[in-house]
Structure formats: structure tokens, C-alpha cells
């Protein structure tokens, strides 16, 4: 079922619900400039066997409003959009699963609205905390000395995005996914081509937004509130992650009180077919335990 939610003045968000209406709600929050249909269908279906799964398009993506040029906003506003989606759909509390920027937004919700969450799962993201990382040997590493984004990703992100038509844009996005997916699993070109065709069809155009990269990023740290967390939290560690490589997941789990870590072998900063079953299994085990 699809529905539009008015999240703020001039902002309407596209949402989709799947699964039994009386099942425990689970909100999926995608990454920067990514639409809700970026969550793979097999993963959504697997989660919907146990949950009322909700996914949505951020502002300036997909079928939601594209307001940034006239009404610039903060990244923090994107986190409040998640709460607006729950409010608009009449959901009091939900499990939340966030990936990449979506994992940061989930942390902000975790910190600012813990009463709205049943559990949190954080994928491919870094801690919104200034707490140093403690190595297994007891030594510490300042946050700004943790491993950075892989050079090949930075090089790709530095390239100007030029409009050479839909076909060329799909190929550009496939190359993007190839780099983000890491080097531990075979890359399925046709899978990601089909994904991007779905995204373009869903959105209605092939333009690439840049609003989330330009939005105000200040005020995102939640060090103290994450350290006081009481919401069951799972951190997914992706062994081939090129954006937030280990030990970012371990650091995140140290910053969020009570968090645990599960590793998905071969996973990078993408959701190819090979990781969907183990990822769904990990998420469902976590949400099931949180409900006990």
C-alpha cells in the first residue's frame, strides 16, 4: 500500500507498507540520495513475513518532494522525517533499520526519540559520537584517526555528474555500485542495472540529486545520549565495507550502550543478492529477541 505523508511545510513523503497490518512495524531508512525502492525486493519481502514493513523516499529523492533549492534543510530534519512517517501512518513504536546515512538518521532517532523505537539495526554507517575507539588490547584511537573512505570511492565521488541521458546515467550508477560493493563477492552487473531501472521508473526521471551532500551537517553528534541508550541495537559489520570499514562497526557498538555486532561476510556498502538472506536473518533474529 502506497501513501503520501505531509512531513513539513512543502514536504510530502512517499511511503509504502508491506506485510500484515497488525504485525510489529519496521521502518527502513535508506542512505543519502537513495529512494525507498533502493531496499531490495527480496529483503523487503523476507522482513514483511514477520513485520509491517514501511519504506519511504527521503526529501529530494524518488516521488517525495524535492524542496532543497527553495527550502534548504538540515540532515537533522531528515531524521525528523522518519518520525513524521511514523506519525502519519499512526505508528507509535517501530523497529528501525538504517543504512549509510540512514544509519546516522536512525542513531538520531535512537537518541532523540527512544520512546518511538522497539529496536534499531545500523548498517554501513559510523558513530555520531566523539568517544574514542578502544582496541581489543585496551589502547584507544581518536575518532578522526579511524580508517577513512577508500580512495577509489573518493575518486568516484569527486567526478562531476553530467547528464548524458538515461542510459549513460544507469551505467554511471552501476560503476558506482561496483566500487561500493567491495571486492569480496562477484559483482552482478545485471542485478544493479535492474535496480537502477526500477529507481528511475519509480522516480519518473534520471536526474541525480545532490541535496543531502549540501544539507547542513552540524549538530549531528549524539555522544551522551547514545552512551545512555536502552533500545536494543544491532550493528552490522560488513567485511568488505569501503566507506566505513572496520573497526567503524565495532566503534559504533562501543558508543551505543548495549549494542551488539553481527558480521555479514563479503558485504560492502551495497545490498547484492548474496547478502540478503543473511542480512534478513540477522535483522529478524534481532527484532524477534527485542520482542521477547
PDB file of C-alpha atoms in Angstrom:
ATOM      1  CA  UNK A   1       0.000   0.000   0.000  1.00  0.00           C
ATOM      2  CA  UNK A   2       1.375   3.404  -1.002  1.00  0.00           C
ATOM      3  CA  UNK A   3       0.596   6.650   0.779  1.00  0.00           C
ATOM      4  CA  UNK A   4       1.905  10.220   0.907  1.00  0.00           C
ATOM      5  CA  UNK A   5       2.703  11.834   4.264  1.00  0.00           C
ATOM      6  CA  UNK A   6       2.948  15.580   4.872  1.00  0.00           C
ATOM      7  CA  UNK A   7       6.145  15.801   6.920  1.00  0.00           C
ATOM      8  CA  UNK A   8       6.690  19.583   6.976  1.00  0.00           C
ATOM      9  CA  UNK A   9       5.517  22.669   5.085  1.00  0.00           C
ATOM     10  CA  UNK A  10       6.159  21.973   1.413  1.00  0.00           C
ATOM     11  CA  UNK A  11       7.388  18.426   2.098  1.00  0.00           C
ATOM     12  CA  UNK A  12       5.394  15.331   1.129  1.00  0.00           C
ATOM     13  CA  UNK A  13       6.991  11.929   1.525  1.00  0.00           C
ATOM     14  CA  UNK A  14       6.135   8.829  -0.485  1.00  0.00           C
ATOM     15  CA  UNK A  15       5.679   5.740   1.682  1.00  0.00           C
ATOM     16  CA  UNK A  16       4.942   2.084   1.050  1.00  0.00           C
ATOM     17  CA  UNK A  17       3.740  -0.549   3.503  1.00  0.00           C
ATOM     18  CA  UNK A  18       4.037  -4.293   3.103  1.00  0.00           C
ATOM     19  CA  UNK A  19       3.080  -7.161   5.390  1.00  0.00           C
ATOM     20  CA  UNK A  20       0.292  -7.758   7.878  1.00  0.00           C
ATOM     21  CA  UNK A  21      -1.269  -4.569   9.229  1.00  0.00           C
ATOM     22  CA  UNK A  22      -1.228  -5.949  12.778  1.00  0.00           C
ATOM     23  CA  UNK A  23       2.422  -7.082  12.686  1.00  0.00           C
ATOM     24  CA  UNK A  24       5.107  -5.161  14.558  1.00  0.00           C
ATOM     25  CA  UNK A  25       6.090  -2.147  12.401  1.00  0.00           C
ATOM     26  CA  UNK A  26       9.598  -1.999  10.916  1.00  0.00           C
ATOM     27  CA  UNK A  27      10.794   1.235   9.325  1.00  0.00           C
ATOM     28  CA  UNK A  28      13.508   1.100   6.644  1.00  0.00           C
ATOM     29  CA  UNK A  29      15.653   4.248   6.253  1.00  0.00           C
ATOM     30  CA  UNK A  30      17.856   4.363   3.157  1.00  0.00           C
ATOM     31  CA  UNK A  31      21.090   6.287   2.569  1.00  0.00           C
ATOM     32  CA  UNK A  32      21.907   9.643   1.020  1.00  0.00           C
ATOM     33  CA  UNK A  33      20.126  10.451  -2.244  1.00  0.00           C
ATOM     34  CA  UNK A  34      18.638   6.939  -2.232  1.00  0.00           C
ATOM     35  CA  UNK A  35      14.959   6.184  -2.702  1.00  0.00           C
ATOM     36  CA  UNK A  36      12.964   3.719  -0.658  1.00  0.00           C
ATOM     37  CA  UNK A  37      12.946   1.320  -3.585  1.00  0.00           C
ATOM     38  CA  UNK A  38      16.688   1.023  -3.096  1.00  0.00           C
ATOM     39  CA  UNK A  39      15.802  -1.579  -0.468  1.00  0.00           C
ATOM     40  CA  UNK A  40      15.855  -4.838  -2.492  1.00  0.00           C
ATOM     41  CA  UNK A  41      12.505  -6.511  -3.004  1.00  0.00           C
ATOM     42  CA  UNK A  42      13.631  -9.935  -1.668  1.00  0.00           C
ATOM     43  CA  UNK A  43      14.826  -8.302   1.556  1.00  0.00           C
ATOM     44  CA  UNK A  44      11.605  -6.327   1.985  1.00  0.00           C
ATOM     45  CA  UNK A  45       9.556  -9.467   1.327  1.00  0.00           C
ATOM     46  CA  UNK A  46      11.562 -11.505   3.835  1.00  0.00           C
ATOM     47  CA  UNK A  47      11.106  -8.868   6.532  1.00  0.00           C
ATOM     48  CA  UNK A  48       7.412  -8.489   5.662  1.00  0.00           C
ATOM     49  CA  UNK A  49       6.803 -12.137   6.550  1.00  0.00           C
ATOM     50  CA  UNK A  50       7.169 -11.034  10.175  1.00  0.00           C
ATOM     51  CA  UNK A  51       6.641  -7.276  10.153  1.00  0.00           C
ATOM     52  CA  UNK A  52       4.569  -4.429   8.801  1.00  0.00           C
ATOM     53  CA  UNK A  53       7.445  -3.074   6.724  1.00  0.00           C
ATOM     54  CA  UNK A  54       7.475   0.639   5.932  1.00  0.00           C
ATOM     55  CA  UNK A  55       9.862   2.215   3.454  1.00  0.00           C
ATOM     56  CA  UNK A  56       9.844   5.773   2.154  1.00  0.00           C
ATOM     57  CA  UNK A  57      11.564   8.255  -0.121  1.00  0.00           C
ATOM     58  CA  UNK A  58      13.646  10.938   1.580  1.00  0.00           C
ATOM     59  CA  UNK A  59      13.155  14.539   0.598  1.00  0.00           C
ATOM     60  CA  UNK A  60      14.805  15.192  -2.768  1.00  0.00           C
ATOM     61  CA  UNK A  61      14.562  11.553  -3.820  1.00  0.00           C
ATOM     62  CA  UNK A  62      12.025   9.435  -5.648  1.00  0.00           C
ATOM     63  CA  UNK A  63       8.404  10.532  -5.517  1.00  0.00           C
ATOM     64  CA  UNK A  64       8.787  12.706  -2.430  1.00  0.00           C
ATOM     65  CA  UNK A  65       9.058  16.499  -2.627  1.00  0.00           C
ATOM     66  CA  UNK A  66      12.312  17.953  -3.967  1.00  0.00           C
ATOM     67  CA  UNK A  67      12.359  21.203  -1.928  1.00  0.00           C
ATOM     68  CA  UNK A  68      16.037  21.847  -1.186  1.00  0.00           C
ATOM     69  CA  UNK A  69      16.672  24.563  -3.787  1.00  0.00           C
ATOM     70  CA  UNK A  70      13.856  26.704  -2.395  1.00  0.00           C
ATOM     71  CA  UNK A  71      13.864  25.477   1.219  1.00  0.00           C
ATOM     72  CA  UNK A  72      17.317  24.255   2.311  1.00  0.00           C
ATOM     73  CA  UNK A  73      17.208  21.925   5.298  1.00  0.00           C
ATOM     74  CA  UNK A  74      19.478  20.166   7.786  1.00  0.00           C
ATOM     75  CA  UNK A  75      20.369  16.495   7.959  1.00  0.00           C
ATOM     76  CA  UNK A  76      18.625  16.581  11.337  1.00  0.00           C
ATOM     77  CA  UNK A  77      15.396  17.413   9.500  1.00  0.00           C
ATOM     78  CA  UNK A  78      15.718  14.128   7.603  1.00  0.00           C
ATOM     79  CA  UNK A  79      15.777  12.318  10.947  1.00  0.00           C
ATOM     80  CA  UNK A  80      12.607  14.113  11.994  1.00  0.00           C
ATOM     81  CA  UNK A  81      11.045  12.993   8.694  1.00  0.00           C
ATOM     82  CA  UNK A  82      11.328   9.401   9.950  1.00  0.00           C
ATOM     83  CA  UNK A  83       9.217  10.330  12.955  1.00  0.00           C
ATOM     84  CA  UNK A  84       6.784  12.167  10.676  1.00  0.00           C
ATOM     85  CA  UNK A  85       6.360   8.967   8.654  1.00  0.00           C
ATOM     86  CA  UNK A  86       5.524   7.011  11.802  1.00  0.00           C
ATOM     87  CA  UNK A  87       3.116   9.728  12.929  1.00  0.00           C
ATOM     88  CA  UNK A  88       1.456   9.938   9.533  1.00  0.00           C
ATOM     89  CA  UNK A  89       0.893   6.187   9.439  1.00  0.00           C
ATOM     90  CA  UNK A  90      -0.362   6.028  13.018  1.00  0.00           C
ATOM     91  CA  UNK A  91       2.618   4.042  14.308  1.00  0.00           C
ATOM     92  CA  UNK A  92       3.513   4.579  17.941  1.00  0.00           C
ATOM     93  CA  UNK A  93       6.660   2.458  18.130  1.00  0.00           C
ATOM     94  CA  UNK A  94       8.627   0.623  15.458  1.00  0.00           C
ATOM     95  CA  UNK A  95      11.763  -1.329  14.787  1.00  0.00           C
ATOM     96  CA  UNK A  96      14.089   0.753  12.623  1.00  0.00           C
ATOM     97  CA  UNK A  97      16.738  -0.375  10.121  1.00  0.00           C
ATOM     98  CA  UNK A  98      19.015   2.309   8.701  1.00  0.00           C
ATOM     99  CA  UNK A  99      21.754   2.049   6.083  1.00  0.00           C
ATOM    100  CA  UNK A 100      24.612   4.503   5.456  1.00  0.00           C
ATOM    101  CA  UNK A 101      23.191   7.996   6.040  1.00  0.00           C
ATOM    102  CA  UNK A 102      20.041   6.144   7.044  1.00  0.00           C
ATOM    103  CA  UNK A 103      22.073   4.560   9.837  1.00  0.00           C
ATOM    104  CA  UNK A 104      23.026   8.030  11.047  1.00  0.00           C
ATOM    105  CA  UNK A 105      19.413   9.152  10.909  1.00  0.00           C
ATOM    106  CA  UNK A 106      18.463   6.028  12.873  1.00  0.00           C
ATOM    107  CA  UNK A 107      21.040   6.981  15.513  1.00  0.00           C
ATOM    108  CA  UNK A 108      19.500  10.427  15.785  1.00  0.00           C
ATOM    109  CA  UNK A 109      16.064   8.893  16.223  1.00  0.00           C
ATOM    110  CA  UNK A 110      17.551   6.466  18.745  1.00  0.00           C
ATOM    111  CA  UNK A 111      18.983   9.374  20.708  1.00  0.00           C
ATOM    112  CA  UNK A 112      16.162  11.893  20.354  1.00  0.00           C
ATOM    113  CA  UNK A 113      13.073   9.663  20.292  1.00  0.00           C
ATOM    114  CA  UNK A 114      13.922   6.394  22.075  1.00  0.00           C
ATOM    115  CA  UNK A 115      10.302   6.045  23.149  1.00  0.00           C
ATOM    116  CA  UNK A 116       9.340   5.548  19.480  1.00  0.00           C
ATOM    117  CA  UNK A 117      11.631   2.576  18.885  1.00  0.00           C
ATOM    118  CA  UNK A 118      11.304  -1.129  19.580  1.00  0.00           C
ATOM    119  CA  UNK A 119      14.817  -1.830  18.278  1.00  0.00           C
ATOM    120  CA  UNK A 120      17.442  -0.402  15.937  1.00  0.00           C
ATOM    121  CA  UNK A 121      19.670  -2.019  13.314  1.00  0.00           C
ATOM    122  CA  UNK A 122      22.528   0.076  11.932  1.00  0.00           C
ATOM    123  CA  UNK A 123      24.193  -0.865   8.626  1.00  0.00           C
ATOM    124  CA  UNK A 124      27.152   0.673   6.795  1.00  0.00           C
ATOM    125  CA  UNK A 125      27.437   3.742   8.981  1.00  0.00           C
ATOM    126  CA  UNK A 126      29.616   5.452  11.570  1.00  0.00           C
ATOM    127  CA  UNK A 127      29.028   6.597  15.116  1.00  0.00           C
ATOM    128  CA  UNK A 128      27.560  10.011  15.837  1.00  0.00           C
ATOM    129  CA  UNK A 129      29.867  10.163  18.833  1.00  0.00           C
ATOM    130  CA  UNK A 130      33.157  11.721  19.845  1.00  0.00           C
ATOM    131  CA  UNK A 131      34.043   8.741  22.045  1.00  0.00           C
ATOM    132  CA  UNK A 132      37.409   7.210  21.059  1.00  0.00           C
ATOM    133  CA  UNK A 133      37.578   3.641  19.809  1.00  0.00           C
ATOM    134  CA  UNK A 134      39.030   1.135  22.260  1.00  0.00           C
ATOM    135  CA  UNK A 135      41.046  -1.614  20.582  1.00  0.00           C
ATOM    136  CA  UNK A 136      40.953  -5.193  21.907  1.00  0.00           C
ATOM    137  CA  UNK A 137      44.330  -4.567  23.565  1.00  0.00           C
ATOM    138  CA  UNK A 138      42.885  -1.655  25.541  1.00  0.00           C
ATOM    139  CA  UNK A 139      44.580   1.146  23.603  1.00  0.00           C
ATOM    140  CA  UNK A 140      42.397   3.928  22.218  1.00  0.00           C
ATOM    141  CA  UNK A 141      42.090   5.625  18.844  1.00  0.00           C
ATOM    142  CA  UNK A 142      40.572   9.104  18.384  1.00  0.00           C
ATOM    143  CA  UNK A 143      37.554   9.180  16.099  1.00  0.00           C
ATOM    144  CA  UNK A 144      39.341  11.265  13.477  1.00  0.00           C
ATOM    145  CA  UNK A 145      42.078   8.619  13.212  1.00  0.00           C
ATOM    146  CA  UNK A 146      39.757   5.743  12.329  1.00  0.00           C
ATOM    147  CA  UNK A 147      40.128   4.406   8.754  1.00  0.00           C
ATOM    148  CA  UNK A 148      38.775   6.746   6.112  1.00  0.00           C
ATOM    149  CA  UNK A 149      36.784   6.202   2.947  1.00  0.00           C
ATOM    150  CA  UNK A 150      38.593   4.089   0.343  1.00  0.00           C
ATOM    151  CA  UNK A 151      40.481   6.174  -2.257  1.00  0.00           C
ATOM    152  CA  UNK A 152      38.583   4.613  -5.164  1.00  0.00           C
ATOM    153  CA  UNK A 153      35.291   5.724  -3.611  1.00  0.00           C
ATOM    154  CA  UNK A 154      36.573   9.251  -3.026  1.00  0.00           C
ATOM    155  CA  UNK A 155      37.836   9.424  -6.594  1.00  0.00           C
ATOM    156  CA  UNK A 156      34.448   8.356  -7.917  1.00  0.00           C
ATOM    157  CA  UNK A 157      32.606  10.855  -5.721  1.00  0.00           C
ATOM    158  CA  UNK A 158      34.922  13.648  -6.910  1.00  0.00           C
ATOM    159  CA  UNK A 159      33.910  13.221 -10.539  1.00  0.00           C
ATOM    160  CA  UNK A 160      31.356  15.747 -11.811  1.00  0.00           C
ATOM    161  CA  UNK A 161      27.967  14.231 -12.549  1.00  0.00           C
ATOM    162  CA  UNK A 162      26.979  15.163 -16.105  1.00  0.00           C
ATOM    163  CA  UNK A 163      23.677  14.398 -17.787  1.00  0.00           C
ATOM    164  CA  UNK A 164      24.288  12.294 -20.881  1.00  0.00           C
ATOM    165  CA  UNK A 165      20.834  10.734 -20.879  1.00  0.00           C
ATOM    166  CA  UNK A 166      19.147   7.853 -19.018  1.00  0.00           C
ATOM    167  CA  UNK A 167      21.248   5.021 -20.468  1.00  0.00           C
ATOM    168  CA  UNK A 168      24.541   6.708 -19.595  1.00  0.00           C
ATOM    169  CA  UNK A 169      23.247   7.569 -16.135  1.00  0.00           C
ATOM    170  CA  UNK A 170      22.369   3.928 -15.449  1.00  0.00           C
ATOM    171  CA  UNK A 171      25.885   2.885 -16.459  1.00  0.00           C
ATOM    172  CA  UNK A 172      27.378   5.567 -14.198  1.00  0.00           C
ATOM    173  CA  UNK A 173      25.333   4.291 -11.275  1.00  0.00           C
ATOM    174  CA  UNK A 174      26.359   0.690 -11.982  1.00  0.00           C
ATOM    175  CA  UNK A 175      30.017   1.711 -11.795  1.00  0.00           C
ATOM    176  CA  UNK A 176      29.231   3.464  -8.525  1.00  0.00           C
ATOM    177  CA  UNK A 177      27.737   0.259  -7.118  1.00  0.00           C
ATOM    178  CA  UNK A 178      30.703  -1.746  -8.377  1.00  0.00           C
ATOM    179  CA  UNK A 179      33.047   0.341  -6.249  1.00  0.00           C
ATOM    180  CA  UNK A 180      30.739   0.462  -3.227  1.00  0.00           C
ATOM    181  CA  UNK A 181      30.124  -3.293  -3.254  1.00  0.00           C
ATOM    182  CA  UNK A 182      33.735  -4.076  -2.373  1.00  0.00           C
ATOM    183  CA  UNK A 183      35.916  -6.839  -3.745  1.00  0.00           C
ATOM    184  CA  UNK A 184      34.927  -9.944  -1.786  1.00  0.00           C
ATOM    185  CA  UNK A 185      31.833 -11.016  -3.735  1.00  0.00           C
ATOM    186  CA  UNK A 186      31.291 -11.337  -7.517  1.00  0.00           C
ATOM    187  CA  UNK A 187      29.637  -8.207  -8.869  1.00  0.00           C
ATOM    188  CA  UNK A 188      26.248  -8.800 -10.515  1.00  0.00           C
ATOM    189  CA  UNK A 189      26.003  -6.090 -13.158  1.00  0.00           C
ATOM    190  CA  UNK A 190      22.528  -7.016 -14.342  1.00  0.00           C
ATOM    191  CA  UNK A 191      21.132  -7.039 -10.814  1.00  0.00           C
ATOM    192  CA  UNK A 192      22.246  -3.443 -10.250  1.00  0.00           C
ATOM    193  CA  UNK A 193      21.136  -2.416 -13.743  1.00  0.00           C
ATOM    194  CA  UNK A 194      17.641  -3.712 -12.950  1.00  0.00           C
ATOM    195  CA  UNK A 195      17.729  -1.914  -9.606  1.00  0.00           C
ATOM    196  CA  UNK A 196      18.547   1.427 -11.210  1.00  0.00           C
ATOM    197  CA  UNK A 197      15.904   0.970 -13.894  1.00  0.00           C
ATOM    198  CA  UNK A 198      13.364   0.449 -11.088  1.00  0.00           C
ATOM    199  CA  UNK A 199      14.608   3.557  -9.296  1.00  0.00           C
ATOM    200  CA  UNK A 200      14.337   5.688 -12.430  1.00  0.00           C
ATOM    201  CA  UNK A 201      10.896   4.330 -13.274  1.00  0.00           C
ATOM    202  CA  UNK A 202       9.773   4.953  -9.683  1.00  0.00           C
ATOM    203  CA  UNK A 203      11.206   8.484  -9.613  1.00  0.00           C
ATOM    204  CA  UNK A 204       9.992   9.459 -13.067  1.00  0.00           C
ATOM    205  CA  UNK A 205      13.332  10.885 -14.192  1.00  0.00           C
ATOM    206  CA  UNK A 206      17.040  10.031 -14.139  1.00  0.00           C
ATOM    207  CA  UNK A 207      18.382  13.212 -12.554  1.00  0.00           C
ATOM    208  CA  UNK A 208      20.759  12.707  -9.657  1.00  0.00           C
ATOM    209  CA  UNK A 209      20.094  14.832  -6.607  1.00  0.00           C
ATOM    210  CA  UNK A 210      22.854  16.449  -4.538  1.00  0.00           C
ATOM    211  CA  UNK A 211      20.783  17.981  -1.733  1.00  0.00           C
ATOM    212  CA  UNK A 212      21.848  15.591   1.023  1.00  0.00           C
ATOM    213  CA  UNK A 213      25.500  16.343   0.415  1.00  0.00           C
ATOM    214  CA  UNK A 214      24.791  20.065   0.636  1.00  0.00           C
ATOM    215  CA  UNK A 215      22.438  19.972   3.619  1.00  0.00           C
ATOM    216  CA  UNK A 216      23.666  21.352   6.936  1.00  0.00           C
ATOM    217  CA  UNK A 217      25.549  18.608   8.791  1.00  0.00           C
ATOM    218  CA  UNK A 218      26.248  20.483  12.022  1.00  0.00           C
ATOM    219  CA  UNK A 219      24.716  19.294  15.272  1.00  0.00           C
ATOM    220  CA  UNK A 220      24.594  15.611  14.437  1.00  0.00           C
ATOM    221  CA  UNK A 221      26.666  14.277  17.340  1.00  0.00           C
ATOM    222  CA  UNK A 222      24.693  12.403  19.993  1.00  0.00           C
ATOM    223  CA  UNK A 223      27.570  11.178  22.190  1.00  0.00           C
ATOM    224  CA  UNK A 224      25.923  11.290  25.611  1.00  0.00           C
ATOM    225  CA  UNK A 225      22.505  10.078  24.532  1.00  0.00           C
ATOM    226  CA  UNK A 226      23.931   7.116  22.610  1.00  0.00           C
ATOM    227  CA  UNK A 227      26.027   6.222  25.644  1.00  0.00           C
ATOM    228  CA  UNK A 228      22.822   6.142  27.725  1.00  0.00           C
ATOM    229  CA  UNK A 229      20.862   4.090  25.154  1.00  0.00           C
ATOM    230  CA  UNK A 230      18.363   1.491  26.336  1.00  0.00           C
ATOM    231  CA  UNK A 231      16.894   0.465  22.957  1.00  0.00           C
ATOM    232  CA  UNK A 232      18.069  -2.982  21.735  1.00  0.00           C
ATOM    233  CA  UNK A 233      20.569  -2.150  18.997  1.00  0.00           C
ATOM    234  CA  UNK A 234      22.341  -4.276  16.406  1.00  0.00           C
ATOM    235  CA  UNK A 235      25.327  -3.093  14.363  1.00  0.00           C
ATOM    236  CA  UNK A 236      26.008  -4.884  11.088  1.00  0.00           C
ATOM    237  CA  UNK A 237      29.692  -5.285  10.259  1.00  0.00           C
ATOM    238  CA  UNK A 238      30.391  -5.625   6.532  1.00  0.00           C
ATOM    239  CA  UNK A 239      33.773  -7.211   5.930  1.00  0.00           C
ATOM    240  CA  UNK A 240      34.268  -5.540   2.508  1.00  0.00           C
ATOM    241  CA  UNK A 241      32.915  -2.121   3.512  1.00  0.00           C
ATOM    242  CA  UNK A 242      34.827   0.659   1.632  1.00  0.00           C
ATOM    243  CA  UNK A 243      33.086   3.677   3.175  1.00  0.00           C
ATOM    244  CA  UNK A 244      33.043   2.868   6.904  1.00  0.00           C
ATOM    245  CA  UNK A 245      35.404  -0.114   7.134  1.00  0.00           C
ATOM    246  CA  UNK A 246      36.109  -1.990  10.346  1.00  0.00           C
ATOM    247  CA  UNK A 247      36.631  -1.026  13.081  1.00  0.00           C
ATOM    248  CA  UNK A 248      33.857   1.539  12.476  1.00  0.00           C
ATOM    249  CA  UNK A 249      31.140  -1.036  13.312  1.00  0.00           C
ATOM    250  CA  UNK A 250      32.960  -2.061  16.485  1.00  0.00           C
ATOM    251  CA  UNK A 251      33.411   1.581  17.441  1.00  0.00           C
ATOM    252  CA  UNK A 252      29.717   2.234  16.826  1.00  0.00           C
ATOM    253  CA  UNK A 253      28.791  -0.687  19.072  1.00  0.00           C
ATOM    254  CA  UNK A 254      31.000   0.763  21.811  1.00  0.00           C
ATOM    255  CA  UNK A 255      29.330   4.160  21.504  1.00  0.00           C
ATOM    256  CA  UNK A 256      25.757   2.845  21.640  1.00  0.00           C
ATOM    257  CA  UNK A 257      25.163   1.362  25.052  1.00  0.00           C
ATOM    258  CA  UNK A 258      24.228  -2.315  24.943  1.00  0.00           C
ATOM    259  CA  UNK A 259      24.726  -2.693  21.178  1.00  0.00           C
ATOM    260  CA  UNK A 260      25.876  -5.970  19.660  1.00  0.00           C
ATOM    261  CA  UNK A 261      27.678  -6.674  16.375  1.00  0.00           C
ATOM    262  CA  UNK A 262      26.952  -9.231  13.652  1.00  0.00           C
ATOM    263  CA  UNK A 263      29.191  -9.712  10.623  1.00  0.00           C
ATOM    264  CA  UNK A 264      27.874 -10.343   7.111  1.00  0.00           C
ATOM    265  CA  UNK A 265      30.811 -11.943   5.239  1.00  0.00           C
ATOM    266  CA  UNK A 266      31.660 -10.380   1.893  1.00  0.00           C
ATOM    267  CA  UNK A 267      29.261  -7.471   2.296  1.00  0.00           C
ATOM    268  CA  UNK A 268      30.348  -3.998   1.223  1.00  0.00           C
ATOM    269  CA  UNK A 269      28.416  -0.733   1.075  1.00  0.00           C
ATOM    270  CA  UNK A 270      25.691  -2.271  -1.071  1.00  0.00           C
ATOM    271  CA  UNK A 271      22.949  -4.895  -0.898  1.00  0.00           C
ATOM    272  CA  UNK A 272      23.682  -7.521  -3.588  1.00  0.00           C
ATOM    273  CA  UNK A 273      21.752 -10.823  -3.710  1.00  0.00           C
ATOM    274  CA  UNK A 274      24.370 -12.814  -1.780  1.00  0.00           C
ATOM    275  CA  UNK A 275      23.941 -10.756   1.410  1.00  0.00           C
ATOM    276  CA  UNK A 276      20.154 -10.502   1.506  1.00  0.00           C
ATOM    277  CA  UNK A 277      19.375 -13.810   3.205  1.00  0.00           C
ATOM    278  CA  UNK A 278      21.996 -13.495   5.974  1.00  0.00           C
ATOM    279  CA  UNK A 279      21.048  -9.851   6.480  1.00  0.00           C
ATOM    280  CA  UNK A 280      17.341 -10.663   6.773  1.00  0.00           C
ATOM    281  CA  UNK A 281      18.161 -13.497   9.177  1.00  0.00           C
ATOM    282  CA  UNK A 282      20.230 -11.175  11.369  1.00  0.00           C
ATOM    283  CA  UNK A 283      17.607  -8.420  11.406  1.00  0.00           C
ATOM    284  CA  UNK A 284      14.760 -10.810  12.189  1.00  0.00           C
ATOM    285  CA  UNK A 285      16.722 -12.515  14.941  1.00  0.00           C
ATOM    286  CA  UNK A 286      17.344  -9.091  16.479  1.00  0.00           C
ATOM    287  CA  UNK A 287      13.758  -7.833  16.185  1.00  0.00           C
ATOM    288  CA  UNK A 288      12.479 -11.180  17.484  1.00  0.00           C
ATOM    289  CA  UNK A 289      14.739 -11.019  20.534  1.00  0.00           C
ATOM    290  CA  UNK A 290      13.715  -7.420  21.189  1.00  0.00           C
ATOM    291  CA  UNK A 291      10.082  -8.508  21.255  1.00  0.00           C
ATOM    292  CA  UNK A 292      10.682 -11.251  23.836  1.00  0.00           C
TER     293      UNK A 292
END
